[in-house]
Amino acid sequence: MPQIEQLAATYSSQIFWLLVFFGFTFFVVGRGMVPKVMDTVAQRDKQISDDLIAAERARKQANEEEEAWRVRENTNRAEAQALIAEARTKAAAATEQRLAAAQSVIDTKLAEAEDRIAEARNSAAAEIEDVAADATRDIVSRIAGLSLDDAAVRSTVKENLVHG
């Protein structure tokens, strides 16, 4: 079989070139390029790891700052509520004082008005008694022709005005 003999003659040459090619590929790619690629991958992994650590630190710091801010805001809110309550209390006290002063002025005016009304009522009642007494005396003297005592006429008029 000539094809097998020819194969054996070229076989060693093919193996030689196969070994040369794979050896060259191994040293160029395996020893030259792969370590560089692996270094780049390691650097990226380290950079990602460092970035994750920095992000975790930043997140913790942000959480701490947010918590401190919340505490400050809650304290400020409580202080503001206390100030508002104090202002309301002061305003209520001031309003109560003003109302009390106004009420005392109103009460004074009301008492004065009631006194004037009572005085006017007494004056009007006295005038009515005088007019009624004069009218009664005139009527009795005209109709009956009698002259009555002023005190008796007044007491009778007063009694009739009181009892109706």
mmCIF file of C-alpha atoms in Angstrom:
data_model
loop_
_atom_site.group_PDB
_atom_site.id
_atom_site.type_symbol
_atom_site.label_atom_id
_atom_site.label_comp_id
_atom_site.label_asym_id
_atom_site.label_seq_id
_atom_site.Cartn_x
_atom_site.Cartn_y
_atom_site.Cartn_z
ATOM 1 C CA MET A 1 0.000 0.000 0.000
ATOM 2 C CA PRO A 2 1.677 3.004 -1.179
ATOM 3 C CA GLN A 3 -0.600 5.459 0.567
ATOM 4 C CA ILE A 4 0.427 4.131 3.983
ATOM 5 C CA GLU A 5 4.119 4.251 3.095
ATOM 6 C CA GLN A 6 3.732 7.790 1.942
ATOM 7 C CA LEU A 7 1.832 8.540 5.115
ATOM 8 C CA ALA A 8 4.689 7.214 7.238
ATOM 9 C CA ALA A 9 7.206 9.338 5.336
ATOM 10 C CA THR A 10 5.220 12.537 5.786
ATOM 11 C CA TYR A 11 3.982 11.530 9.202
ATOM 12 C CA SER A 12 7.121 12.502 11.030
ATOM 13 C CA SER A 13 7.268 15.814 9.148
ATOM 14 C CA GLN A 14 3.645 16.563 10.044
ATOM 15 C CA ILE A 15 4.238 15.714 13.701
ATOM 16 C CA PHE A 16 7.327 17.942 13.732
ATOM 17 C CA TRP A 17 5.454 20.926 12.318
ATOM 18 C CA LEU A 18 2.485 20.216 14.539
ATOM 19 C CA LEU A 19 4.757 20.317 17.592
ATOM 20 C CA VAL A 20 6.482 23.478 16.333
ATOM 21 C CA PHE A 21 3.161 25.213 15.714
ATOM 22 C CA PHE A 22 1.625 24.178 19.068
ATOM 23 C CA GLY A 23 4.874 25.012 20.881
ATOM 24 C CA PHE A 24 4.942 28.443 19.280
ATOM 25 C CA THR A 25 1.250 28.930 20.116
ATOM 26 C CA PHE A 26 1.828 27.734 23.679
ATOM 27 C CA PHE A 27 4.707 30.122 24.314
ATOM 28 C CA VAL A 28 3.196 33.107 22.507
ATOM 29 C CA VAL A 29 -0.362 32.738 23.728
ATOM 30 C CA GLY A 30 0.055 30.641 26.885
ATOM 31 C CA ARG A 31 3.180 32.319 28.275
ATOM 32 C CA GLY A 32 2.861 35.758 26.728
ATOM 33 C CA MET A 33 -0.783 36.712 26.366
ATOM 34 C CA VAL A 34 -2.620 34.648 28.976
ATOM 35 C CA PRO A 35 -0.682 36.079 31.949
ATOM 36 C CA LYS A 36 -1.417 39.597 30.713
ATOM 37 C CA VAL A 37 -5.099 38.760 30.292
ATOM 38 C CA MET A 38 -5.164 37.110 33.728
ATOM 39 C CA ASP A 39 -3.443 40.153 35.267
ATOM 40 C CA THR A 40 -6.054 42.378 33.661
ATOM 41 C CA VAL A 41 -8.854 40.141 34.979
ATOM 42 C CA ALA A 42 -7.247 40.159 38.452
ATOM 43 C CA GLN A 43 -6.937 43.952 38.339
ATOM 44 C CA ARG A 44 -10.578 44.259 37.325
ATOM 45 C CA ASP A 45 -11.636 41.879 40.084
ATOM 46 C CA LYS A 46 -9.562 43.873 42.598
ATOM 47 C CA GLN A 47 -10.999 47.158 41.296
ATOM 48 C CA ILE A 48 -14.551 45.773 41.512
ATOM 49 C CA SER A 49 -13.860 44.491 45.028
ATOM 50 C CA ASP A 50 -12.388 47.868 46.067
ATOM 51 C CA ASP A 51 -15.350 49.673 44.514
ATOM 52 C CA LEU A 52 -17.790 47.410 46.373
ATOM 53 C CA ILE A 53 -15.956 48.015 49.647
ATOM 54 C CA ALA A 54 -15.957 51.786 49.008
ATOM 55 C CA ALA A 55 -19.653 51.667 48.099
ATOM 56 C CA GLU A 56 -20.424 49.744 51.297
ATOM 57 C CA ARG A 57 -18.468 52.307 53.349
ATOM 58 C CA ALA A 58 -20.274 55.155 51.575
ATOM 59 C CA ARG A 59 -23.644 53.476 52.193
ATOM 60 C CA LYS A 60 -22.859 53.030 55.891
ATOM 61 C CA GLN A 61 -21.722 56.643 56.158
ATOM 62 C CA ALA A 62 -24.835 57.844 54.316
ATOM 63 C CA ASN A 63 -27.035 55.769 56.650
ATOM 64 C CA GLU A 64 -25.250 57.211 59.697
ATOM 65 C CA GLU A 65 -25.596 60.754 58.354
ATOM 66 C CA GLU A 66 -29.266 60.148 57.535
ATOM 67 C CA GLU A 67 -29.883 58.812 61.041
ATOM 68 C CA ALA A 68 -28.103 61.826 62.547
ATOM 69 C CA TRP A 69 -30.190 64.103 60.305
ATOM 70 C CA ARG A 70 -33.395 62.347 61.396
ATOM 71 C CA VAL A 71 -32.441 62.747 65.046
ATOM 72 C CA ARG A 72 -31.704 66.463 64.488
ATOM 73 C CA GLU A 73 -34.954 66.937 62.582
ATOM 74 C CA ASN A 74 -36.981 65.149 65.251
ATOM 75 C CA THR A 75 -35.306 67.268 67.935
ATOM 76 C CA ASN A 76 -35.958 70.442 65.947
ATOM 77 C CA ARG A 77 -39.566 69.384 65.342
ATOM 78 C CA ALA A 78 -40.066 68.709 69.054
ATOM 79 C CA GLU A 79 -38.540 72.096 69.922
ATOM 80 C CA ALA A 80 -40.771 73.799 67.363
ATOM 81 C CA GLN A 81 -43.843 72.043 68.788
ATOM 82 C CA ALA A 82 -42.817 73.154 72.280
ATOM 83 C CA LEU A 83 -42.407 76.739 71.059
ATOM 84 C CA ILE A 84 -45.799 76.594 69.370
ATOM 85 C CA ALA A 85 -47.421 75.220 72.521
ATOM 86 C CA GLU A 86 -45.738 77.908 74.615
ATOM 87 C CA ALA A 87 -46.849 80.617 72.185
ATOM 88 C CA ARG A 88 -50.404 79.248 72.254
ATOM 89 C CA THR A 89 -50.363 79.258 76.057
ATOM 90 C CA LYS A 90 -49.055 82.826 76.162
ATOM 91 C CA ALA A 91 -51.571 83.944 73.543
ATOM 92 C CA ALA A 92 -54.408 82.251 75.429
ATOM 93 C CA ALA A 93 -53.314 83.924 78.679
ATOM 94 C CA ALA A 94 -53.016 87.315 76.980
ATOM 95 C CA THR A 95 -56.416 86.855 75.329
ATOM 96 C CA GLU A 96 -57.903 85.796 78.645
ATOM 97 C CA GLN A 97 -56.475 88.911 80.309
ATOM 98 C CA ARG A 98 -57.825 91.147 77.541
ATOM 99 C CA LEU A 99 -61.204 89.437 77.754
ATOM 100 C CA ALA A 100 -61.212 89.824 81.531
ATOM 101 C CA ALA A 101 -60.368 93.528 81.202
ATOM 102 C CA ALA A 102 -63.032 93.988 78.533
ATOM 103 C CA GLN A 103 -65.534 92.042 80.648
ATOM 104 C CA SER A 104 -64.810 94.237 83.679
ATOM 105 C CA VAL A 105 -65.330 97.353 81.536
ATOM 106 C CA ILE A 106 -68.570 95.870 80.192
ATOM 107 C CA ASP A 107 -69.693 94.899 83.701
ATOM 108 C CA THR A 108 -68.945 98.424 84.937
ATOM 109 C CA LYS A 109 -70.886 99.975 82.069
ATOM 110 C CA LEU A 110 -73.733 97.508 82.602
ATOM 111 C CA ALA A 111 -73.885 98.308 86.313
ATOM 112 C CA GLU A 112 -73.890 102.027 85.521
ATOM 113 C CA ALA A 113 -76.633 101.510 82.931
ATOM 114 C CA GLU A 114 -78.695 99.421 85.381
ATOM 115 C CA ASP A 115 -78.267 102.155 88.000
ATOM 116 C CA ARG A 116 -79.407 104.784 85.482
ATOM 117 C CA ILE A 117 -82.351 102.600 84.469
ATOM 118 C CA ALA A 118 -83.330 102.018 88.109
ATOM 119 C CA GLU A 119 -82.995 105.724 88.789
ATOM 120 C CA ALA A 120 -85.057 106.546 85.710
ATOM 121 C CA ARG A 121 -87.664 103.919 86.707
ATOM 122 C CA ASN A 122 -87.884 105.360 90.232
ATOM 123 C CA SER A 123 -88.082 108.884 88.837
ATOM 124 C CA ALA A 124 -90.757 107.812 86.348
ATOM 125 C CA ALA A 125 -92.685 105.981 89.089
ATOM 126 C CA ALA A 126 -92.492 109.087 91.293
ATOM 127 C CA GLU A 127 -93.701 111.262 88.444
ATOM 128 C CA ILE A 128 -96.524 108.827 87.703
ATOM 129 C CA GLU A 129 -97.493 108.881 91.379
ATOM 130 C CA ASP A 130 -97.398 112.699 91.378
ATOM 131 C CA VAL A 131 -99.482 112.888 88.210
ATOM 132 C CA ALA A 132 -101.902 110.203 89.464
ATOM 133 C CA ALA A 133 -102.191 111.906 92.864
ATOM 134 C CA ASP A 134 -102.800 115.311 91.252
ATOM 135 C CA ALA A 135 -105.311 113.791 88.824
ATOM 136 C CA THR A 136 -107.109 111.942 91.629
ATOM 137 C CA ARG A 137 -107.286 115.053 93.789
ATOM 138 C CA ASP A 138 -108.597 117.124 90.843
ATOM 139 C CA ILE A 139 -111.167 114.454 89.897
ATOM 140 C CA VAL A 140 -112.424 114.074 93.487
ATOM 141 C CA SER A 141 -112.602 117.832 94.009
ATOM 142 C CA ARG A 142 -114.485 118.374 90.701
ATOM 143 C CA ILE A 143 -116.843 115.429 90.967
ATOM 144 C CA ALA A 144 -117.422 115.211 94.704
ATOM 145 C CA GLY A 145 -116.388 118.739 95.572
ATOM 146 C CA LEU A 146 -114.206 117.477 98.397
ATOM 147 C CA SER A 147 -110.788 118.707 99.368
ATOM 148 C CA LEU A 148 -108.565 115.711 100.308
ATOM 149 C CA ASP A 149 -105.352 115.606 102.286
ATOM 150 C CA ASP A 150 -102.298 115.332 99.994
ATOM 151 C CA ALA A 151 -100.677 112.540 102.078
ATOM 152 C CA ALA A 152 -103.875 110.433 102.038
ATOM 153 C CA VAL A 153 -104.264 110.811 98.272
ATOM 154 C CA ARG A 154 -100.651 109.863 97.684
ATOM 155 C CA SER A 155 -100.825 106.764 99.938
ATOM 156 C CA THR A 156 -104.038 105.592 98.239
ATOM 157 C CA VAL A 157 -102.552 106.112 94.747
ATOM 158 C CA LYS A 158 -99.368 104.372 95.782
ATOM 159 C CA GLU A 159 -101.321 101.409 97.191
ATOM 160 C CA ASN A 160 -103.388 101.090 94.004
ATOM 161 C CA LEU A 161 -100.313 101.339 91.782
ATOM 162 C CA VAL A 162 -98.527 98.624 93.765
ATOM 163 C CA HIS A 163 -101.493 96.198 94.024
ATOM 164 C CA GLY A 164 -103.104 97.088 90.738
#
